[in-house]
């Protein structure tokens, strides 16, 4: 690498740091840090291209079918191996059913924690080191304060006068919805929670604004399959710890507030592709009206929209749809395990993402249809807002129960009306959002049971996305409050399916220990992911 390409600037002064980050010659900020830091960067400069990987409230579920010895080892290593400060550190362990009453498990967990050697890095026997700074705020609260119903299984204490070297702690009786359940406490403290069923345990894991890492310990492949299908995080770990992800095996990045911006997983197959900006290029128009080589569901959308397109736009949409087919066949519609370790599976896959699509005043009709086709290929749910009505056949198709693309609502409104709804928050809460037909992720339904909090639709909350076609992205960002919970995909509409399908997909890495003491376990080696 040329020395001139990389410059290290270490700034202590807040104003100098702010001036550098907000300077218009800076093309993009790539951040690993907190969501609060990412939010402050957004406030410093409107329209700042920001890609941020933040932390999470990561939990490991332990079921009665787990190897309890291995579970204790992985929980302790994930919680305290880096003094609880790593982004993927396990901060919660959720004990399912009889494990919650297991004295053996608790005794082993306490013993493994108390016997950790805590020391400064110059001691070669150290198993856990100091905090990076003297604890303040939520970190100190996590080390020193208990909520009602909680108790210390192991109470953390300072070990010297520096204020940075603390023994690890375990708090029991952490309740769903409590501060310690949902709030980041980046220190060496593990919370113990209980769940009667695996469904409840998954609901507890999902019931935070973050979604970075999640783990499970179970030797029942059916349990694991159900857990993989339901948990909402960017990195899933089966029968192993949540820390120690390896570059080239486990691209690391989260969902919801654990990821900010329009980027993809660092180290993943599309990481570099999303750091730039793609523009459409002129192409030779093919003078055929045939739609060969496309799935029937995509063909139906294009046929319904044909009356509102010029021939050049129709050809653009067709070419994009064919590119979507290739993208699904090569990347988005299949799972990958590039490492190929066999005894440890590291599966990369893509999940559909619900998206709000806004077609602004003056934007070409062909761009909207191209985006709808990409969403159809990704099998995503949409809320659609357009400045002018859709063609009649397309409106009828999308309203039909047999529609290949689930558009749960379509509004015709001006740019000003759309921005006004964004300002008030109604963008994510249309009239139907409180009714029986509100789109709802399956796990959100579980979360809503027995809790005094509103259910969230699949479109709002941390991790929400808007595909903006035309219009003013800076005005939309301002209307949304310059926050970090909504990603605005405002790039030009392009033919390439590998690019245009990205707003409608989420990356997920599933890491599975597929052996038992070195012998391949066929149940996990062949588990469908």
Coordinates of N, CA and C in Angstrom, one line a residue, residues 189-388:
X189 N -19.8 -7.8 33.1 CA -21.0 -8.2 33.9 C -21.9 -9.0 33.0
X190 N -22.3 -10.2 33.4 CA -23.2 -11.1 32.7 C -24.5 -11.1 33.4
X191 N -25.6 -11.0 32.7 CA -26.9 -11.1 33.3 C -27.6 -12.4 33.0
X192 N -28.2 -13.0 34.0 CA -28.9 -14.3 33.8 C -30.4 -14.1 33.7
X193 N -31.0 -14.6 32.7 CA -32.4 -14.5 32.5 C -33.0 -15.9 32.3
X194 N -34.3 -16.0 32.5 CA -35.0 -17.3 32.4 C -36.1 -17.2 31.4
X195 N -36.4 -18.4 30.7 CA -37.5 -18.5 29.8 C -38.1 -19.9 29.9
X196 N -39.4 -20.0 29.8 CA -40.0 -21.3 29.9 C -39.8 -22.1 28.6
X197 N -39.8 -21.5 27.5 CA -39.7 -22.2 26.2 C -38.7 -21.5 25.3
X198 N -38.3 -22.2 24.2 CA -37.4 -21.7 23.3 C -38.0 -20.4 22.6
X199 N -39.2 -20.4 22.3 CA -39.9 -19.3 21.7 C -39.7 -18.0 22.5
X200 N -39.9 -18.2 23.8 CA -39.8 -17.1 24.8 C -38.3 -16.6 24.8
X201 N -37.4 -17.6 24.7 CA -36.0 -17.2 24.8 C -35.6 -16.4 23.5
X202 N -36.1 -16.8 22.4 CA -35.9 -16.1 21.1 C -36.5 -14.7 21.2
X203 N -37.7 -14.6 21.8 CA -38.3 -13.3 22.0 C -37.5 -12.4 22.8
X204 N -36.9 -12.9 23.9 CA -36.0 -12.1 24.8 C -34.8 -11.6 24.0
X205 N -34.2 -12.5 23.2 CA -33.0 -12.1 22.4 C -33.4 -11.0 21.4
X206 N -34.5 -11.1 20.8 CA -34.9 -10.1 19.8 C -35.4 -8.8 20.4
X207 N -35.8 -8.8 21.7 CA -36.4 -7.7 22.2 C -35.5 -6.6 22.7
X208 N -34.6 -6.2 21.8 CA -33.7 -5.0 22.0 C -33.6 -4.2 20.7
X209 N -33.1 -3.0 20.8 CA -32.9 -2.2 19.6 C -31.7 -2.6 18.8
X210 N -30.9 -3.6 19.3 CA -29.7 -4.0 18.6 C -29.9 -5.4 18.0
X211 N -29.0 -5.8 17.2 CA -29.1 -7.2 16.6 C -27.7 -7.5 16.0
X212 N -26.7 -7.6 16.9 CA -25.4 -7.8 16.3 C -25.1 -9.3 16.4
X213 N -25.0 -9.9 17.5 CA -24.7 -11.4 17.7 C -25.6 -12.1 18.6
X214 N -25.9 -13.3 18.3 CA -26.8 -14.1 19.1 C -26.3 -15.6 19.1
X215 N -26.4 -16.3 20.2 CA -25.9 -17.6 20.3 C -26.9 -18.6 20.9
X216 N -26.7 -19.9 20.6 CA -27.5 -20.9 21.2 C -26.6 -22.1 21.5
X217 N -26.9 -22.8 22.6 CA -26.2 -24.1 22.9 C -27.3 -25.1 23.0
X218 N -27.3 -26.0 22.1 CA -28.3 -27.1 22.0 C -27.8 -28.2 21.1
X219 N -28.0 -29.4 21.5 CA -27.6 -30.6 20.7 C -28.8 -31.2 19.9
X220 N -29.9 -30.5 20.0 CA -31.1 -30.9 19.3 C -31.2 -30.1 18.0
X221 N -30.9 -30.8 16.8 CA -30.9 -30.0 15.5 C -32.3 -29.4 15.2
X222 N -33.4 -29.9 15.7 CA -34.7 -29.3 15.4 C -34.8 -28.0 16.2
X223 N -34.3 -28.0 17.4 CA -34.3 -26.7 18.2 C -33.5 -25.7 17.5
X224 N -32.3 -26.1 17.1 CA -31.4 -25.1 16.5 C -32.0 -24.6 15.2
X225 N -32.6 -25.5 14.4 CA -33.2 -25.0 13.1 C -34.3 -24.0 13.4
X226 N -35.1 -24.2 14.4 CA -36.2 -23.3 14.8 C -35.6 -21.9 15.3
X227 N -34.5 -22.0 16.0 CA -33.8 -20.8 16.5 C -33.3 -20.0 15.4
X228 N -32.6 -20.7 14.5 CA -32.0 -20.0 13.3 C -33.0 -19.2 12.5
X229 N -34.2 -19.9 12.4 CA -35.3 -19.3 11.6 C -35.9 -18.0 12.3
X230 N -35.8 -17.9 13.6 CA -36.5 -16.9 14.3 C -35.7 -15.8 14.8
X231 N -34.4 -16.0 15.1 CA -33.6 -15.0 15.8 C -33.2 -13.9 14.8
X232 N -33.2 -12.6 15.3 CA -33.0 -11.5 14.4 C -31.7 -10.8 14.8
X233 N -30.6 -11.3 14.2 CA -29.3 -10.7 14.4 C -28.4 -11.0 13.2
X234 N -27.4 -10.2 13.0 CA -26.5 -10.3 11.8 C -25.6 -11.5 11.9
X235 N -25.2 -11.9 13.1 CA -24.3 -13.1 13.3 C -24.8 -14.0 14.3
X236 N -25.0 -15.3 13.8 CA -25.6 -16.3 14.7 C -24.5 -17.4 15.0
X237 N -24.5 -17.8 16.3 CA -23.4 -18.8 16.7 C -24.1 -20.0 17.3
X238 N -23.8 -21.2 16.9 CA -24.4 -22.4 17.4 C -23.3 -23.3 18.0
X239 N -23.5 -23.5 19.3 CA -22.6 -24.4 20.1 C -21.2 -23.9 20.0
X240 N -21.0 -22.5 20.2 CA -19.7 -21.9 20.3 C -19.9 -20.5 20.8
X241 N -18.8 -19.8 21.1 CA -18.9 -18.5 21.7 C -19.3 -17.5 20.7
X242 N -19.7 -16.3 21.1 CA -20.1 -15.2 20.2 C -18.9 -14.3 19.8
X243 N -17.7 -14.5 20.5 CA -16.6 -13.7 20.2 C -15.6 -14.5 19.3
X244 N -14.6 -13.8 18.8 CA -13.5 -14.4 18.1 C -13.9 -14.7 16.6
X245 N -14.7 -13.9 16.0 CA -15.0 -14.0 14.6 C -13.7 -13.8 13.8
X246 N -13.5 -14.7 12.8 CA -12.3 -14.7 12.0 C -12.6 -14.0 10.6
X247 N -11.7 -13.1 10.2 CA -11.8 -12.5 8.9 C -11.7 -13.6 7.8
X248 N -12.6 -13.5 6.8 CA -12.6 -14.5 5.8 C -13.6 -15.7 6.1
X249 N -14.0 -15.8 7.3 CA -14.9 -16.9 7.7 C -16.3 -16.3 8.1
X250 N -16.3 -15.3 9.0 CA -17.5 -14.8 9.5 C -17.6 -13.3 9.3
X251 N -18.0 -12.8 8.1 CA -18.2 -11.3 8.0 C -19.1 -10.8 9.1
X252 N -18.7 -9.7 9.7 CA -19.3 -9.3 11.0 C -20.0 -8.0 10.8
X253 N -21.3 -8.0 11.1 CA -22.2 -6.9 11.1 C -23.6 -7.2 11.5
X254 N -24.3 -6.2 12.1 CA -25.5 -6.6 12.7 C -26.8 -6.0 12.0
X255 N -27.9 -6.2 12.6 CA -29.2 -5.7 12.1 C -29.6 -4.6 13.1
X256 N -30.7 -4.0 12.8 CA -31.3 -3.0 13.6 C -30.3 -1.9 13.9
X257 N -30.2 -1.5 15.2 CA -29.3 -0.3 15.5 C -27.8 -0.8 15.5
X258 N -27.5 -2.0 15.4 CA -26.1 -2.5 15.3 C -25.4 -2.2 14.0
X259 N -26.2 -1.7 13.1 CA -25.6 -1.3 11.8 C -26.3 0.0 11.3
X260 N -25.4 1.0 10.9 CA -25.9 2.3 10.5 C -25.5 2.6 9.1
X261 N -26.4 3.1 8.3 CA -26.1 3.5 6.9 C -26.5 2.4 5.9
X262 N -26.0 2.6 4.7 CA -26.4 1.7 3.6 C -25.4 0.7 3.2
X263 N -24.4 0.5 4.0 CA -23.3 -0.4 3.7 C -23.7 -1.9 4.0
X264 N -22.8 -2.8 3.7 CA -23.0 -4.2 4.0 C -21.9 -4.7 4.9
X265 N -22.0 -6.0 5.2 CA -21.1 -6.5 6.3 C -19.6 -6.3 5.9
X266 N -18.8 -5.8 6.8 CA -17.4 -5.7 6.6 C -16.8 -7.1 6.4
X267 N -16.0 -7.3 5.3 CA -15.5 -8.6 5.0 C -16.4 -9.5 4.3
X268 N -17.7 -9.0 4.0 CA -18.6 -9.8 3.2 C -18.4 -9.6 1.7
X269 N -19.2 -10.4 0.9 CA -18.9 -10.4 -0.5 C -19.3 -9.1 -1.2
X270 N -20.1 -8.2 -0.6 CA -20.5 -7.0 -1.2 C -20.0 -5.8 -0.4
X271 N -19.0 -6.0 0.4 CA -18.5 -4.9 1.3 C -17.9 -3.7 0.5
X272 N -17.0 -4.0 -0.4 CA -16.3 -3.0 -1.2 C -17.3 -2.3 -2.1
X273 N -18.2 -3.1 -2.7 CA -19.2 -2.6 -3.7 C -20.0 -1.5 -3.1
X274 N -20.3 -1.5 -1.8 CA -21.2 -0.5 -1.3 C -20.5 0.7 -0.7
X275 N -19.2 0.8 -0.9 CA -18.4 1.9 -0.4 C -18.4 3.1 -1.4
X276 N -18.7 2.8 -2.6 CA -18.8 3.8 -3.7 C -20.2 4.1 -4.1
X277 N -20.4 4.7 -5.2 CA -21.7 5.1 -5.7 C -21.8 4.6 -7.2
X278 N -22.8 3.9 -7.5 CA -23.0 3.3 -8.9 C -23.9 4.2 -9.7
X279 N -23.5 4.4 -10.9 CA -24.3 5.2 -11.9 C -24.7 4.3 -13.0
X280 N -25.9 4.6 -13.6 CA -26.3 3.8 -14.8 C -25.5 4.2 -16.0
X281 N -25.3 3.3 -16.9 CA -24.5 3.6 -18.1 C -25.5 3.4 -19.3
X282 N -25.3 4.1 -20.4 CA -26.1 3.9 -21.6 C -26.0 2.5 -22.2
X283 N -27.0 2.0 -22.7 CA -27.0 0.6 -23.2 C -27.8 0.6 -24.5
X284 N -27.5 -0.4 -25.4 CA -28.2 -0.5 -26.6 C -29.6 -1.2 -26.4
X285 N -30.6 -0.6 -26.9 CA -32.0 -1.1 -26.7 C -32.2 -2.3 -27.6
X286 N -32.7 -3.4 -27.0 CA -33.1 -4.6 -27.7 C -34.5 -4.4 -28.2
X287 N -34.8 -4.7 -29.5 CA -36.1 -4.4 -30.0 C -37.1 -5.5 -29.9
X288 N -37.0 -6.3 -28.9 CA -37.9 -7.4 -28.7 C -38.8 -7.1 -27.5
X289 N -40.0 -7.6 -27.6 CA -41.0 -7.4 -26.5 C -41.2 -8.6 -25.7
X290 N -40.3 -9.6 -25.9 CA -40.4 -10.9 -25.2 C -39.8 -10.8 -23.8
X291 N -40.3 -11.6 -22.9 CA -39.8 -11.7 -21.5 C -39.3 -13.1 -21.2
X292 N -38.5 -13.6 -22.0 CA -37.9 -14.9 -21.8 C -36.9 -14.9 -20.6
X293 N -36.9 -16.1 -19.9 CA -35.9 -16.3 -18.9 C -36.2 -15.6 -17.6
X294 N -37.4 -15.1 -17.4 CA -37.8 -14.5 -16.1 C -38.8 -15.4 -15.3
X295 N -38.7 -15.4 -14.0 CA -39.7 -16.1 -13.2 C -41.1 -15.5 -13.5
X296 N -42.2 -16.3 -13.4 CA -43.5 -15.8 -13.6 C -43.9 -14.7 -12.7
X297 N -43.4 -14.7 -11.5 CA -43.8 -13.6 -10.5 C -43.3 -12.3 -11.0
X298 N -42.1 -12.3 -11.6 CA -41.5 -11.0 -12.1 C -42.1 -10.6 -13.4
X299 N -42.4 -11.6 -14.2 CA -43.1 -11.3 -15.5 C -44.4 -10.6 -15.3
X300 N -45.1 -11.1 -14.2 CA -46.5 -10.5 -13.9 C -46.4 -9.1 -13.6
X301 N -45.4 -8.7 -12.8 CA -45.2 -7.3 -12.4 C -44.9 -6.4 -13.7
X302 N -44.0 -6.9 -14.5 CA -43.6 -6.1 -15.7 C -44.8 -6.0 -16.6
X303 N -45.5 -7.0 -16.9 CA -46.7 -7.0 -17.8 C -47.7 -6.0 -17.3
X304 N -47.9 -6.0 -15.9 CA -48.9 -5.1 -15.4 C -48.5 -3.6 -15.5
X305 N -47.2 -3.4 -15.5 CA -46.7 -2.0 -15.6 C -46.4 -1.5 -17.0
X306 N -46.5 -2.4 -18.0 CA -46.0 -2.1 -19.3 C -46.7 -0.9 -19.9
X307 N -48.0 -0.7 -19.6 CA -48.7 0.4 -20.3 C -48.2 1.8 -19.8
X308 N -47.5 1.8 -18.7 CA -47.0 3.1 -18.2 C -45.5 3.4 -18.6
X309 N -45.0 2.5 -19.4 CA -43.5 2.6 -19.8 C -43.3 2.9 -21.2
X310 N -42.3 3.7 -21.5 CA -41.9 3.8 -22.9 C -41.1 2.5 -23.2
X311 N -40.8 2.3 -24.5 CA -40.2 1.1 -24.9 C -38.8 1.0 -24.3
X312 N -38.1 2.2 -24.3 CA -36.7 2.2 -23.7 C -36.8 1.9 -22.2
X313 N -37.8 2.4 -21.5 CA -38.0 2.0 -20.1 C -38.3 0.5 -19.9
X314 N -39.2 0.0 -20.8 CA -39.5 -1.4 -20.7 C -38.2 -2.2 -20.9
X315 N -37.4 -1.9 -21.8 CA -36.2 -2.6 -22.1 C -35.2 -2.5 -20.9
X316 N -35.2 -1.4 -20.3 CA -34.3 -1.2 -19.1 C -34.8 -2.1 -17.9
X317 N -36.1 -2.2 -17.7 CA -36.7 -3.0 -16.7 C -36.4 -4.5 -17.0
X318 N -36.6 -4.9 -18.2 CA -36.4 -6.3 -18.6 C -34.9 -6.7 -18.3
X319 N -34.0 -5.8 -18.8 CA -32.6 -6.1 -18.6 C -32.3 -6.2 -17.1
X320 N -32.9 -5.3 -16.3 CA -32.6 -5.4 -14.8 C -33.2 -6.7 -14.2
X321 N -34.3 -7.1 -14.7 CA -34.9 -8.3 -14.2 C -34.1 -9.5 -14.5
X322 N -33.5 -9.5 -15.7 CA -32.6 -10.6 -16.0 C -31.3 -10.6 -15.2
X323 N -30.9 -9.4 -14.9 CA -29.7 -9.3 -14.0 C -30.1 -9.8 -12.6
X324 N -31.3 -9.5 -12.1 CA -31.8 -10.0 -10.8 C -31.7 -11.5 -10.8
X325 N -32.1 -12.2 -11.9 CA -32.1 -13.6 -11.9 C -30.7 -14.1 -11.7
X326 N -29.7 -13.5 -12.4 CA -28.4 -13.9 -12.2 C -27.8 -13.7 -10.8
X327 N -28.3 -12.6 -10.2 CA -27.8 -12.2 -8.9 C -28.4 -13.2 -7.9
X328 N -29.6 -13.7 -8.1 CA -30.2 -14.7 -7.1 C -29.5 -16.0 -7.3
X329 N -29.2 -16.4 -8.6 CA -28.5 -17.7 -8.8 C -27.1 -17.7 -8.3
X330 N -26.4 -16.6 -8.3 CA -25.0 -16.6 -7.9 C -24.8 -16.2 -6.5
X331 N -25.7 -15.4 -5.9 CA -25.4 -14.8 -4.6 C -26.6 -14.8 -3.6
X332 N -27.6 -14.1 -4.0 CA -28.7 -13.7 -3.0 C -29.6 -14.9 -2.7
X333 N -29.8 -15.8 -3.7 CA -30.8 -16.9 -3.5 C -30.2 -18.2 -3.0
X334 N -28.9 -18.2 -2.7 CA -28.2 -19.4 -2.3 C -27.4 -19.1 -1.1
X335 N -27.0 -20.2 -0.3 CA -26.1 -20.0 0.8 C -24.7 -20.3 0.4
X336 N -23.7 -19.7 1.1 CA -22.3 -19.9 0.8 C -21.6 -20.2 2.1
X337 N -20.5 -21.0 1.9 CA -19.6 -21.3 3.0 C -18.2 -21.3 2.4
X338 N -17.7 -20.0 2.2 CA -16.4 -19.9 1.5 C -15.2 -20.6 2.2
X339 N -15.3 -20.6 3.6 CA -14.1 -21.2 4.3 C -14.1 -22.7 4.1
X340 N -15.2 -23.4 4.0 CA -15.2 -24.8 3.8 C -14.5 -25.7 4.8
X341 N -14.6 -25.3 6.1 CA -13.9 -26.0 7.1 C -14.5 -27.4 7.5
X342 N -15.7 -27.6 7.1 CA -16.4 -28.9 7.4 C -16.8 -29.0 8.9
X343 N -15.8 -29.1 9.8 CA -16.1 -29.3 11.2 C -16.7 -28.0 11.8
X344 N -16.5 -26.9 11.1 CA -17.2 -25.6 11.5 C -17.8 -25.0 10.3
X345 N -19.1 -24.9 10.3 CA -19.8 -24.3 9.1 C -20.0 -22.8 9.3
X346 N -19.6 -22.0 8.3 CA -19.8 -20.6 8.4 C -20.6 -20.2 7.2
X347 N -21.9 -20.2 7.3 CA -22.9 -20.0 6.2 C -23.2 -18.5 6.1
X348 N -23.0 -18.0 4.9 CA -23.4 -16.6 4.5 C -24.8 -16.7 3.8
X349 N -25.8 -16.0 4.2 CA -27.0 -16.0 3.5 C -27.7 -14.6 3.6
X350 N -28.7 -14.4 2.8 CA -29.4 -13.1 2.7 C -30.9 -13.3 3.0
X351 N -31.4 -12.4 3.8 CA -32.8 -12.5 4.3 C -33.6 -11.3 3.7
X352 N -34.9 -11.4 3.4 CA -35.7 -10.2 2.9 C -35.8 -9.2 3.9
X353 N -35.8 -7.9 3.5 CA -35.9 -6.7 4.3 C -37.2 -5.9 3.9
X354 N -38.0 -5.6 4.8 CA -39.2 -4.7 4.5 C -38.7 -3.3 4.3
X355 N -39.2 -2.6 3.2 CA -38.7 -1.4 2.8 C -39.9 -0.4 2.4
X356 N -39.7 0.9 2.7 CA -40.6 1.9 2.2 C -40.0 2.4 0.9
X357 N -40.8 2.4 -0.2 CA -40.3 2.9 -1.5 C -41.1 4.2 -1.8
X358 N -40.3 5.2 -2.1 CA -40.8 6.5 -2.4 C -40.4 6.9 -3.8
X359 N -41.4 7.1 -4.7 CA -41.2 7.6 -6.1 C -41.6 9.0 -6.1
X360 N -40.6 9.9 -6.2 CA -40.8 11.4 -6.1 C -41.3 12.0 -7.3
X361 N -41.7 13.2 -7.2 CA -42.2 14.0 -8.4 C -41.1 14.1 -9.4
X362 N -41.4 13.9 -10.6 CA -40.4 14.0 -11.7 C -39.5 12.9 -12.0
X363 N -39.6 11.8 -11.1 CA -38.7 10.7 -11.3 C -39.3 9.8 -12.4
X364 N -38.5 9.2 -13.2 CA -39.0 8.3 -14.3 C -39.8 7.1 -13.8
X365 N -40.9 6.8 -14.6 CA -41.7 5.7 -14.2 C -40.9 4.4 -14.3
X366 N -40.0 4.3 -15.3 CA -39.2 3.1 -15.5 C -38.3 2.8 -14.2
X367 N -37.9 3.8 -13.5 CA -37.1 3.6 -12.3 C -37.9 3.0 -11.2
X368 N -39.2 3.4 -11.1 CA -40.0 2.8 -10.1 C -40.3 1.3 -10.4
X369 N -40.6 1.0 -11.6 CA -40.9 -0.4 -12.0 C -39.6 -1.2 -11.8
X370 N -38.5 -0.7 -12.2 CA -37.2 -1.4 -12.0 C -37.0 -1.8 -10.5
X371 N -37.3 -0.8 -9.6 CA -37.1 -1.0 -8.2 C -38.2 -2.1 -7.7
X372 N -39.4 -2.0 -8.2 CA -40.4 -3.0 -7.8 C -40.0 -4.4 -8.2
X373 N -39.4 -4.5 -9.4 CA -39.0 -5.8 -9.9 C -37.9 -6.3 -9.0
X374 N -36.9 -5.5 -8.6 CA -35.8 -5.9 -7.7 C -36.4 -6.4 -6.4
X375 N -37.4 -5.7 -5.9 CA -38.0 -6.1 -4.6 C -38.8 -7.4 -4.8
X376 N -39.4 -7.6 -5.9 CA -40.1 -8.9 -6.2 C -39.1 -10.0 -6.2
X377 N -37.9 -9.8 -6.8 CA -36.9 -10.8 -6.8 C -36.4 -11.1 -5.4
X378 N -36.3 -10.1 -4.6 CA -35.8 -10.3 -3.2 C -36.9 -10.8 -2.3
X379 N -38.1 -10.8 -2.7 CA -39.3 -11.3 -1.9 C -39.5 -10.4 -0.7
X380 N -39.4 -9.1 -0.9 CA -39.5 -8.2 0.2 C -40.9 -7.6 0.3
X381 N -41.3 -7.2 1.5 CA -42.6 -6.5 1.7 C -42.3 -5.0 1.5
X382 N -43.3 -4.3 1.0 CA -43.1 -2.9 0.7 C -44.3 -2.0 1.2
X383 N -44.0 -0.8 1.6 CA -44.9 0.3 1.6 C -44.5 1.2 0.4
X384 N -45.4 1.6 -0.4 CA -45.1 2.3 -1.6 C -45.8 3.7 -1.6
X385 N -45.0 4.7 -1.8 CA -45.6 6.1 -1.9 C -45.1 6.7 -3.2
X386 N -46.1 7.2 -4.0 CA -45.8 7.7 -5.3 C -46.4 9.1 -5.5
X387 N -45.7 9.9 -6.3 CA -46.3 11.2 -6.5 C -47.4 11.2 -7.5
X388 N -47.5 10.2 -8.3 CA -48.6 10.0 -9.2 C -49.1 8.6 -9.2

